[in-house]
mmCIF file of C-alpha atoms in Angstrom:
data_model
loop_
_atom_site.group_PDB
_atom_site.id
_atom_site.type_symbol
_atom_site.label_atom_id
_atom_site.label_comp_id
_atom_site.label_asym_id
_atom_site.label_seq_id
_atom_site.Cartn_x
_atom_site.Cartn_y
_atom_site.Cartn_z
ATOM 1 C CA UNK O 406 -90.596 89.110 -24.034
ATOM 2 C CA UNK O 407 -87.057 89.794 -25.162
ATOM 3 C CA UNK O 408 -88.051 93.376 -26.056
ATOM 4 C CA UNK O 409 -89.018 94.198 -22.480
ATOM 5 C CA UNK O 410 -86.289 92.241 -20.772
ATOM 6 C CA UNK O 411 -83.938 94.467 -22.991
ATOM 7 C CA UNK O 412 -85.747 97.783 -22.387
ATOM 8 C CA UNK O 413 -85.674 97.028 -18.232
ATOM 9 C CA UNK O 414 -81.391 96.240 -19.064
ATOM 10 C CA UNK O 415 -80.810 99.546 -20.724
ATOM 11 C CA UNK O 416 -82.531 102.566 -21.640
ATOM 12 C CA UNK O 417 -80.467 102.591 -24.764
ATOM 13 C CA UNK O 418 -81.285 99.014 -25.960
ATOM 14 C CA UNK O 419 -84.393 100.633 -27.886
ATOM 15 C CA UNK O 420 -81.794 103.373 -29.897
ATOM 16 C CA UNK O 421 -79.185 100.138 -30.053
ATOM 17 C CA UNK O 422 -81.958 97.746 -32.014
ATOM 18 C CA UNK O 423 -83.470 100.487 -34.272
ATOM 19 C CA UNK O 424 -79.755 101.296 -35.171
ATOM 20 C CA UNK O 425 -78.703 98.009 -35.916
ATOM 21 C CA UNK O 426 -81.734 97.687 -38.353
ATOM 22 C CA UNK O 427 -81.303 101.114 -39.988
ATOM 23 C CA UNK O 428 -77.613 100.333 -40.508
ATOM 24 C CA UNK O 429 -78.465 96.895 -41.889
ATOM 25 C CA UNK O 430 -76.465 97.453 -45.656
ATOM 26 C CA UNK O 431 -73.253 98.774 -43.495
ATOM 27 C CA UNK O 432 -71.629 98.507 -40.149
ATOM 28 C CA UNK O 433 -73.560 97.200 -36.937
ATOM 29 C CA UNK O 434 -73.593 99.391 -34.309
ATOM 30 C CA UNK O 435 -73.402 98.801 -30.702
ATOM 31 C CA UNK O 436 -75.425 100.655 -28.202
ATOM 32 C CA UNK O 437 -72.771 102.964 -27.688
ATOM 33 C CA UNK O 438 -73.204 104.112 -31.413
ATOM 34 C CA UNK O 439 -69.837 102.228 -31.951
ATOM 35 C CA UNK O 440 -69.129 100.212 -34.859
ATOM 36 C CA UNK O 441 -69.385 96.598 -33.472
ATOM 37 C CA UNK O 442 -66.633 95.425 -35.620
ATOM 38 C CA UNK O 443 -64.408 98.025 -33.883
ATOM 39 C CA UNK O 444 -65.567 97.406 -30.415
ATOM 40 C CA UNK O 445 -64.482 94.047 -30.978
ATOM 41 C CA UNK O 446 -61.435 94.761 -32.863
ATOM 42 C CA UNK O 447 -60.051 96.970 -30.423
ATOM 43 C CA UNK O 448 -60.817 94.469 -27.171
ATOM 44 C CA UNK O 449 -58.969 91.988 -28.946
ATOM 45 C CA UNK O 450 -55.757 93.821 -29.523
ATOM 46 C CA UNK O 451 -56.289 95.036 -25.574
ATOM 47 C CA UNK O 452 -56.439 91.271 -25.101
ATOM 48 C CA UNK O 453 -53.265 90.271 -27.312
ATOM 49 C CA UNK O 454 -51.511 92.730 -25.416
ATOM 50 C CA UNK O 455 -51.385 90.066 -22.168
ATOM 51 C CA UNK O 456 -50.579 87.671 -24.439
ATOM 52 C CA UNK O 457 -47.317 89.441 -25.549
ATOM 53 C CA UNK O 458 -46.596 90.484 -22.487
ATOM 54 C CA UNK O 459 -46.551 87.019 -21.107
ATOM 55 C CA UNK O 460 -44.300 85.868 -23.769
ATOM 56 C CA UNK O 461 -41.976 89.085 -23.527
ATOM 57 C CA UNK O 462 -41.806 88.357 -19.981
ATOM 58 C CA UNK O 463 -40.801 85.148 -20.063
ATOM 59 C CA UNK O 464 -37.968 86.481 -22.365
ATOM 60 C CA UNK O 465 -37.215 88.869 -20.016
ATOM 61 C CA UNK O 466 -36.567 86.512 -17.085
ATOM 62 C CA UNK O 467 -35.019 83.700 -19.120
ATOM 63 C CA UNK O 468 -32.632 84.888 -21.361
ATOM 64 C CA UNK O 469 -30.047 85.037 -18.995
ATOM 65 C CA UNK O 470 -30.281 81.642 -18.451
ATOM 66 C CA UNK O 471 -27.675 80.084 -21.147
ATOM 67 C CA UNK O 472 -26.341 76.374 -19.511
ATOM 68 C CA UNK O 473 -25.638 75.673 -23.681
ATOM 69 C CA UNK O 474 -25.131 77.073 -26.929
ATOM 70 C CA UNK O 475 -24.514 80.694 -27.630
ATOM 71 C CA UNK O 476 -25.202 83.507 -26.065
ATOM 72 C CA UNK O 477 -27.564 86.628 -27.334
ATOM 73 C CA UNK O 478 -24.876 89.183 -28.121
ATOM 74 C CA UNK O 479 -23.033 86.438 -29.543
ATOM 75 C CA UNK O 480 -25.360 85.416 -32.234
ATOM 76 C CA UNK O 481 -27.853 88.589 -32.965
ATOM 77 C CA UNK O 482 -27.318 90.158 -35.989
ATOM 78 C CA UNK O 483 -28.243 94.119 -35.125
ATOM 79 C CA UNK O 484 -27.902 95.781 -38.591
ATOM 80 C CA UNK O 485 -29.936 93.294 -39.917
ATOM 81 C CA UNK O 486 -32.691 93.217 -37.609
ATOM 82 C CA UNK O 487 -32.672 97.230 -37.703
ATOM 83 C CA UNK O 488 -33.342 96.597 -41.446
ATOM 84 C CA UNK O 489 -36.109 94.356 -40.807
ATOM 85 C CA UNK O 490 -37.252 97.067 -38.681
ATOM 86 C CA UNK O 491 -37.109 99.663 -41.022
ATOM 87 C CA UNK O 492 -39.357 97.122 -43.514
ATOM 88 C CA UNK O 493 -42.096 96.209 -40.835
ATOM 89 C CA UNK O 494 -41.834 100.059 -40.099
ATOM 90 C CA UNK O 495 -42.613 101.341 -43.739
ATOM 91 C CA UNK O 496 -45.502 98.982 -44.244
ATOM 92 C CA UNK O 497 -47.115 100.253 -40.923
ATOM 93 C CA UNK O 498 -47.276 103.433 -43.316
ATOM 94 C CA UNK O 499 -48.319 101.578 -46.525
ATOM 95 C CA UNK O 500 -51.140 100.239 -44.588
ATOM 96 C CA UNK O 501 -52.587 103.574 -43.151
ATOM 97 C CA UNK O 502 -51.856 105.262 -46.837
ATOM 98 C CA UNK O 503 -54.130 101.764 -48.090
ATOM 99 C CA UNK O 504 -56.673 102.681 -45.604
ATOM 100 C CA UNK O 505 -57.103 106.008 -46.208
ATOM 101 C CA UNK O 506 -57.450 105.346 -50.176
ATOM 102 C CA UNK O 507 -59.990 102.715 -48.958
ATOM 103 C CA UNK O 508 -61.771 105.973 -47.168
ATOM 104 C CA UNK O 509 -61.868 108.219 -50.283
ATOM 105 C CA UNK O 510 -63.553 104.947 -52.035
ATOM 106 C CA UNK O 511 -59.909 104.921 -54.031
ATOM 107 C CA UNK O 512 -60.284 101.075 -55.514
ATOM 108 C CA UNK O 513 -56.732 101.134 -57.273
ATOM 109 C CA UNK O 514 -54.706 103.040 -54.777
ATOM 110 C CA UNK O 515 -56.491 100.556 -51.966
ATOM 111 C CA UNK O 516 -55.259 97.048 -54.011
ATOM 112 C CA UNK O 517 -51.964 99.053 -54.352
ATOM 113 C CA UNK O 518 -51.031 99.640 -51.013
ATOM 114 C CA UNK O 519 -52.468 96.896 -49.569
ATOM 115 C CA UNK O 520 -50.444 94.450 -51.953
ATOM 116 C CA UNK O 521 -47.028 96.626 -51.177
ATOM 117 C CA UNK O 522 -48.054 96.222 -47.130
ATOM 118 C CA UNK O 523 -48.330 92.612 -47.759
ATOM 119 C CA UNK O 524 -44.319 92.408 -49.685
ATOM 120 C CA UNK O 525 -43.086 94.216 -46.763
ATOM 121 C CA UNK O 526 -44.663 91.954 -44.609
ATOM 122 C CA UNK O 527 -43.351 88.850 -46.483
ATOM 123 C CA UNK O 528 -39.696 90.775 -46.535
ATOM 124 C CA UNK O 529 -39.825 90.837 -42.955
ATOM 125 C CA UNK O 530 -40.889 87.531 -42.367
ATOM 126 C CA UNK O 531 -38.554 86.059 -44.764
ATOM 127 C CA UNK O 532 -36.253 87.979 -43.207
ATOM 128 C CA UNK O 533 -36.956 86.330 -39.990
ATOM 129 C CA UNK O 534 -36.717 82.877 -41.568
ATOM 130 C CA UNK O 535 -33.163 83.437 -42.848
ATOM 131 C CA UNK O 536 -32.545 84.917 -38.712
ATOM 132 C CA UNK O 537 -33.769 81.623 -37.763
ATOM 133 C CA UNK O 538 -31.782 79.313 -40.184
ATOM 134 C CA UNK O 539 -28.798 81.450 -39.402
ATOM 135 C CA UNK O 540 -28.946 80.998 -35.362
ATOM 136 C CA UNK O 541 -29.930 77.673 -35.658
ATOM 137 C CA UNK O 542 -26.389 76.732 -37.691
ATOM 138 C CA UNK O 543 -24.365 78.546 -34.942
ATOM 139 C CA UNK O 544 -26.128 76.494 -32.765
ATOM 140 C CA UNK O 545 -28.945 77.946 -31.045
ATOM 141 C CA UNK O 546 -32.132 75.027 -31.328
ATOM 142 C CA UNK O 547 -35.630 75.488 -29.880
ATOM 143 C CA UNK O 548 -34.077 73.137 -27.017
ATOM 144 C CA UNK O 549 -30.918 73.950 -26.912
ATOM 145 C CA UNK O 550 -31.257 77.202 -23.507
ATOM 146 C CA UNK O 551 -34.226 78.467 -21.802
ATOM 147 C CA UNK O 552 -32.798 81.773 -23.764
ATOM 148 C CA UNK O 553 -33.575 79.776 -27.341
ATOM 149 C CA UNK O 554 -36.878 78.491 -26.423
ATOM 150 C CA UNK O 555 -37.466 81.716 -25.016
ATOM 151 C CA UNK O 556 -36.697 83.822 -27.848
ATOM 152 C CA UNK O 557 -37.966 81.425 -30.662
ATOM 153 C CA UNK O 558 -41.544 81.162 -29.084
ATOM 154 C CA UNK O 559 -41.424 85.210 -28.653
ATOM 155 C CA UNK O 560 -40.265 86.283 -32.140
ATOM 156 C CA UNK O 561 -42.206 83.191 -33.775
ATOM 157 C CA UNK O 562 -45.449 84.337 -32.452
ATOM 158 C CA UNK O 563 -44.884 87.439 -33.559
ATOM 159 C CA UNK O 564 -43.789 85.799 -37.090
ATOM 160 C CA UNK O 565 -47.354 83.833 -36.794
ATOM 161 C CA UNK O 566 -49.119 87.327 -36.595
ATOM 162 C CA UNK O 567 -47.304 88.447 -39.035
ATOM 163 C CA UNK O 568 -48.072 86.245 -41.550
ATOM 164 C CA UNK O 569 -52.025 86.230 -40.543
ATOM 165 C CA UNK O 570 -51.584 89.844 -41.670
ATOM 166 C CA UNK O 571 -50.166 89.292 -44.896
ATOM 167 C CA UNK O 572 -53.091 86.054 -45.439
ATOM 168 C CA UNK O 573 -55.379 88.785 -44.922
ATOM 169 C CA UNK O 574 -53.952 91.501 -46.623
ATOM 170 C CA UNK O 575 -54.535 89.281 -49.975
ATOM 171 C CA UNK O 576 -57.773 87.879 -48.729
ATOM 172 C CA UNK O 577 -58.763 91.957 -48.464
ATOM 173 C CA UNK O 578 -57.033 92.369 -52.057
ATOM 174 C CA UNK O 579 -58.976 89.494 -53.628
ATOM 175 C CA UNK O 580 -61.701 90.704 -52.094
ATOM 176 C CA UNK O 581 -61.840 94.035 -53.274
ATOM 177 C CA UNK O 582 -61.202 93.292 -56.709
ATOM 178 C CA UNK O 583 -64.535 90.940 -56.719
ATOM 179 C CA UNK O 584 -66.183 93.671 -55.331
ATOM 180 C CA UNK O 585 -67.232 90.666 -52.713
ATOM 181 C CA UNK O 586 -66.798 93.076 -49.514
ATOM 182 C CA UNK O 587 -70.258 92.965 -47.913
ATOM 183 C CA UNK O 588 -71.296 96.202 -45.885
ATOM 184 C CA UNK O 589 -68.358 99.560 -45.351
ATOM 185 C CA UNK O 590 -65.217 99.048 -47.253
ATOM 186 C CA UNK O 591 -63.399 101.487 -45.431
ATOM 187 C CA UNK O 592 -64.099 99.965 -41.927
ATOM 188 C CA UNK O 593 -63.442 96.164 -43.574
ATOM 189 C CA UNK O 594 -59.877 97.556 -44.680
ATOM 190 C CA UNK O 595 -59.694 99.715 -41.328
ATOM 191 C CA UNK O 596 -59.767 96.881 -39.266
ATOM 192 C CA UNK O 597 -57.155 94.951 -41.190
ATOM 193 C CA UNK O 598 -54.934 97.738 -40.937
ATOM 194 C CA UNK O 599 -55.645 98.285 -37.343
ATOM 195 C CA UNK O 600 -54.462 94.289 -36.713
ATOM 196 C CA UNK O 601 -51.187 95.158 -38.977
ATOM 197 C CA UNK O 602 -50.499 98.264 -36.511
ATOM 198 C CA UNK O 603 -50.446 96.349 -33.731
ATOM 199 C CA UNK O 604 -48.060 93.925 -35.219
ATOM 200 C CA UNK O 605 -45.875 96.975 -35.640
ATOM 201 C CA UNK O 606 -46.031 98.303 -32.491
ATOM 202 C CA UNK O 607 -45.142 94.706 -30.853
ATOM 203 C CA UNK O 608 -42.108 94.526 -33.120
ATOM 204 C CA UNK O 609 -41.469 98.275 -31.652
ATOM 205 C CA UNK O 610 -41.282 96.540 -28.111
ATOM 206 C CA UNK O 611 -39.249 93.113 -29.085
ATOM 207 C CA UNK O 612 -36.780 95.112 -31.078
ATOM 208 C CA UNK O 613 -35.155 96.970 -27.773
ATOM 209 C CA UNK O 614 -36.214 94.739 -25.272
ATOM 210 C CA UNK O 615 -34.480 91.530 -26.660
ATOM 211 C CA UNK O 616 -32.937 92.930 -29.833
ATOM 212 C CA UNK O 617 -30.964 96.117 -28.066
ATOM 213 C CA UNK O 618 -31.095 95.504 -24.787
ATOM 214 C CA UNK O 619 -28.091 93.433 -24.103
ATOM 215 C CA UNK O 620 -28.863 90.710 -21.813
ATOM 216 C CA UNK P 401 -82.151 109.068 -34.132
ATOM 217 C CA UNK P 402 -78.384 108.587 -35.234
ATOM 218 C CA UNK P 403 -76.897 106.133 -36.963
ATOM 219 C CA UNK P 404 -73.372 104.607 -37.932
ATOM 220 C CA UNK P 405 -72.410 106.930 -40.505
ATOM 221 C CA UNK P 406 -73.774 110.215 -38.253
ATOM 222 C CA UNK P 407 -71.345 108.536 -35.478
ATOM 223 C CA UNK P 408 -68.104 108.758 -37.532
ATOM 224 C CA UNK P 409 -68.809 111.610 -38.187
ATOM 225 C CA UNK P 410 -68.249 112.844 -35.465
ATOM 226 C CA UNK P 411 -65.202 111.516 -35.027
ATOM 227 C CA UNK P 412 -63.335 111.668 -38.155
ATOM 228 C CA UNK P 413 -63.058 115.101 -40.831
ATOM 229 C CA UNK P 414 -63.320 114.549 -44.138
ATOM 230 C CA UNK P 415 -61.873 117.553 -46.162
ATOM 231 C CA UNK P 416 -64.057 118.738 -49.108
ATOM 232 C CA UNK P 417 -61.268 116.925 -51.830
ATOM 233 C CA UNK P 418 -61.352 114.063 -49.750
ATOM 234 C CA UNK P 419 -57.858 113.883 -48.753
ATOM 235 C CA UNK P 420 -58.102 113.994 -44.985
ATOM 236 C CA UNK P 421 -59.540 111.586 -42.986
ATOM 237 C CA UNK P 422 -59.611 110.992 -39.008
ATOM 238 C CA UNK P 423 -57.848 114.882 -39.049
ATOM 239 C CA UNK P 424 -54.556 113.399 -40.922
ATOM 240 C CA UNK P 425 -53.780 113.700 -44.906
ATOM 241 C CA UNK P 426 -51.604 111.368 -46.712
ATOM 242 C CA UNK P 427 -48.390 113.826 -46.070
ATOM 243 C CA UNK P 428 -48.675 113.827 -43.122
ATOM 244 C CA UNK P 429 -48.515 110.198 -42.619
ATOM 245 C CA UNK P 430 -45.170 109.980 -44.404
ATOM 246 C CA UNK P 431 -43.929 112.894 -42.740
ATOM 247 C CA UNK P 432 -44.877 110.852 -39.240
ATOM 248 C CA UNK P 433 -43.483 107.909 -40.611
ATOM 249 C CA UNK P 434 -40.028 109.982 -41.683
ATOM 250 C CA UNK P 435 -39.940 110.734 -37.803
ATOM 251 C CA UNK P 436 -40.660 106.870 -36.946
ATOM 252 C CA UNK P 437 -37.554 105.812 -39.254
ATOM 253 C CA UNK P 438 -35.388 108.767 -37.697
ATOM 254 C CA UNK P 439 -36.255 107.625 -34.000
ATOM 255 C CA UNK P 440 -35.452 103.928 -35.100
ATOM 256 C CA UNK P 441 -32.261 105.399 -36.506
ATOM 257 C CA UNK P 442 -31.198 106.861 -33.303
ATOM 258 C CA UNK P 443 -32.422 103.889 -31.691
ATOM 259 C CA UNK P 444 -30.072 101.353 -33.538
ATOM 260 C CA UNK P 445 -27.337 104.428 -33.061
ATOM 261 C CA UNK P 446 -27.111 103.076 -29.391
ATOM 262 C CA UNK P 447 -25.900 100.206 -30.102
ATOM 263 C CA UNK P 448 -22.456 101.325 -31.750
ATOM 264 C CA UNK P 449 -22.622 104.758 -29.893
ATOM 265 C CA UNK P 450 -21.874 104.883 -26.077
ATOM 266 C CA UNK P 451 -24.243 106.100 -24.523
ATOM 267 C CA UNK P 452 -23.457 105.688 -21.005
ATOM 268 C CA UNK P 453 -25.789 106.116 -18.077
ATOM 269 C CA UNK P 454 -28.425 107.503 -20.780
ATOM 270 C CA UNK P 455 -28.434 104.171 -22.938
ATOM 271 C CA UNK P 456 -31.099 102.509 -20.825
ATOM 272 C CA UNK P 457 -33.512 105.307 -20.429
ATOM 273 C CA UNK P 458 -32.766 107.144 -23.807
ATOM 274 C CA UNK P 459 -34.294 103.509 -25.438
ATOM 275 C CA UNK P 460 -37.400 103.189 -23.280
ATOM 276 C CA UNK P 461 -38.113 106.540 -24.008
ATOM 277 C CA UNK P 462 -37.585 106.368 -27.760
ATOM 278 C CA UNK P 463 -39.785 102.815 -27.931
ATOM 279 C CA UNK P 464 -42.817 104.448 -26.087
ATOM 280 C CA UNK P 465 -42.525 107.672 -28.362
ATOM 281 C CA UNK P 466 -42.613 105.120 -31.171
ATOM 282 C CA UNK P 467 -45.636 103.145 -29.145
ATOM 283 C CA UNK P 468 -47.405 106.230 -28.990
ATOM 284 C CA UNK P 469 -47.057 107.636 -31.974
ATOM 285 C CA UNK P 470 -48.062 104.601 -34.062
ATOM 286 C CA UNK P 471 -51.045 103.785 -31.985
ATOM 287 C CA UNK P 472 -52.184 107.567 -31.858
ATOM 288 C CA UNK P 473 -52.111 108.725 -35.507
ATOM 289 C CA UNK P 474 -51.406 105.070 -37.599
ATOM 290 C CA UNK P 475 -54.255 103.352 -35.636
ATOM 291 C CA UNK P 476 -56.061 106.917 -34.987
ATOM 292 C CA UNK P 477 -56.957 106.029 -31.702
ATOM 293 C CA UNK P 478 -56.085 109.625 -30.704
ATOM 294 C CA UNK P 479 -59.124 110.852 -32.837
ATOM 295 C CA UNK P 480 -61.441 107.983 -32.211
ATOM 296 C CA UNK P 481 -63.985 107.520 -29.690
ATOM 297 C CA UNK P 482 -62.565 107.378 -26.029
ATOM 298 C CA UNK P 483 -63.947 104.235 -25.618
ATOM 299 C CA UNK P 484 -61.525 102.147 -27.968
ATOM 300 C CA UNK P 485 -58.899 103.660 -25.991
ATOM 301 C CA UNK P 486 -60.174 102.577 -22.796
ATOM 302 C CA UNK P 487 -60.561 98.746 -24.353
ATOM 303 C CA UNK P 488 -56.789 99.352 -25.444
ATOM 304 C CA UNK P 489 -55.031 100.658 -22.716
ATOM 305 C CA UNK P 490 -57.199 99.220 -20.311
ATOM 306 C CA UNK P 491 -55.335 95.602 -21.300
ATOM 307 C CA UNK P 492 -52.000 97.041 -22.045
ATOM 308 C CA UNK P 493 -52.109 98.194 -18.397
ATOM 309 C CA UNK P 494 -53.394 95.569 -16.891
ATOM 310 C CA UNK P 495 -50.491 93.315 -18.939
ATOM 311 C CA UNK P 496 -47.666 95.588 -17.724
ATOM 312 C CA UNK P 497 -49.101 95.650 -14.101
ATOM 313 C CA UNK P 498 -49.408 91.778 -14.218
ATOM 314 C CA UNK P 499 -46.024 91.197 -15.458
ATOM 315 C CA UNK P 500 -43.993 93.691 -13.558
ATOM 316 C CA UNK P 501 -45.966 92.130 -10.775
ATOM 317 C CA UNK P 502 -44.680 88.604 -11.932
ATOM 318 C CA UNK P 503 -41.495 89.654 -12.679
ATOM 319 C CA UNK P 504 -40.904 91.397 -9.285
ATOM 320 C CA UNK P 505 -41.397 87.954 -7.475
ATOM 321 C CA UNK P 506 -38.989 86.638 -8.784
ATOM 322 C CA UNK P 507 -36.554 89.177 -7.750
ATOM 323 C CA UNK P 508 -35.972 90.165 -11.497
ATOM 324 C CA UNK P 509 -35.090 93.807 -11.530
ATOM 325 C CA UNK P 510 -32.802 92.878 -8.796
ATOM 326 C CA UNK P 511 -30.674 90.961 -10.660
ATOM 327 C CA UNK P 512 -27.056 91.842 -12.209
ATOM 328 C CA UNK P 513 -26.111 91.666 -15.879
#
């Protein structure tokens, strides 16, 4: 019964359940041919992008707002944020150089670059830490301005993602040196780094929107 | 009948030493990223530099060359299938038409200072 309700849906449902048993030792495949996994991947990150936007947003329209405490070109700290830039910048490239080692079936180089990706990551986070211990002793609090609760809900979501990455960066490395990745390595290390690129490229749009952009 | 591996590829090259993959090899990712970190540096330039009447528009061009660039080679979305850029930009438009939307109501780009 299911068979025929699915063949009357699609004419590809046929080609989409033969597929998804001839691929059963790697990736599942959609009926577009697509790797479920990256279907999925890739709607998600469309998704996260309303998410950001929502917070950015708010930044955008709030940070003005300053009854209290100091303002943001009073307390930002530009050359140090470009350095934490630079960092999150460099392990967008460690984690493309990991995946394509991953790719050419490269075991050592994968671990390697995936575990460099994942200091970077915890550079820049501890870098945002210190940003955040720094603004709250000149007297910026979570409380304190619609600008601070603003820009600590912003940049700490971003921190959040951040260090999901890294969590799965040494899940991944763990995992590859148990050999305990079930299916395609390369599209299991793929879609890690494709979730670490689009950490970068939010960082990309909160660095001159609230970092450079004076308010 | 094709199946996952016949798909990619069809979408990705592998060179015969195995260097290349999804049309990029590993120098040319650090040559990509050496024009990421040069963009950033002329980015962070504006902020000691004057830039006058240029300082707006010279950063929101250099932040959606960066967008671009990471998203099209980094995340290979500019050799994948179509479709994963449809699922992408699809929500990234649909955030910035939202939010400039949002924004607009409340007379934001209207505002001084």
């Amino acid at each position: 019964m299911v068979a025929v309700i699915r063949r009357s849906w699609h004419p590809l449902a046929d080609t989409a359940i033969a597929q998804g048993h001839d691929s059963g030792h790697g990736a599942h495949v959609s009926s577009t041919g697509l790797s479920n996994n990256k279907l999925a991947m890739w709607m998600f990150l469309g998704s996260e992008c309303l998410l950001f936007g929502g917070l950015i947003s708010t930044y955008m329209l709030y940070k003005g707002r300053v009854n209290s405490g100091p303002q943001p070109d009073q307390i930002f700290d530009i050359p140090f944020t470009s350095v934490s830039s630079f960092v999150l910048l460099m392990s967008s490239l460690t984690m493309v150089l990991a995946v394509s080692a991953a790719q050419r079936k490269d075991d050592r180089n994968t671990t390697l670059w995936l575990t460099i990706t994942a200091l970077l990551g915890s550079t820049f986070v501890g870098g945002q830490v210190y940003e955040f211990t720094a603004f709250y002793r000149e007297g910026l609090g979570f409380t304190t301005s619609l600008f601070g609760s603003s820009f600590y809900t912003l940049t700490g979501f971003h921190g959040v993602h951040v260090s999901v990455g890294i969590i799965m960066l040494m899940a991944l490395v763990g995992m590859i040196s148990r050999n305990r990745i079930p299916g395609d390595r390369g599209e299991t290390v793929e879609m890690v780094g494709l979730y670490w690129h689009f950490v970068d490229i939010v960082w990309i749009v909160i660095f001159t929107l609230v970092y450079l952009i004076p308010s | 009948m094709s199946t996952a591996s016949d798909q990619s590829a069809n979408t990705e090259i592998i060179a015969a030493d195995g260097e290349e993959h999804h049309g990029v090899s590993d120098k040319q990712y650090i040559v990509i990223a050496l024009i990421l970190a040069a963009l950033t540096a002329i980015e962070v330039s504006t902020y000691y530099v004057d830039f006058g009447p240029l300082f707006m528009p010279t950063l929101f061009v250099l932040m959606a060359v960066k967008f671009v660039v990471v998203v099209s080679y980094f995340m290979h979305l500019k050799f994948d299938n179509k479709l994963f850029s449809y699922l992408f930009y699809t929500g990234l438009i649909l955030a910035l038409t939202v939010y400039v939307g949002a924004l607009s109501t409340f007379k934001f780009f209207l505002q001084k200072g």
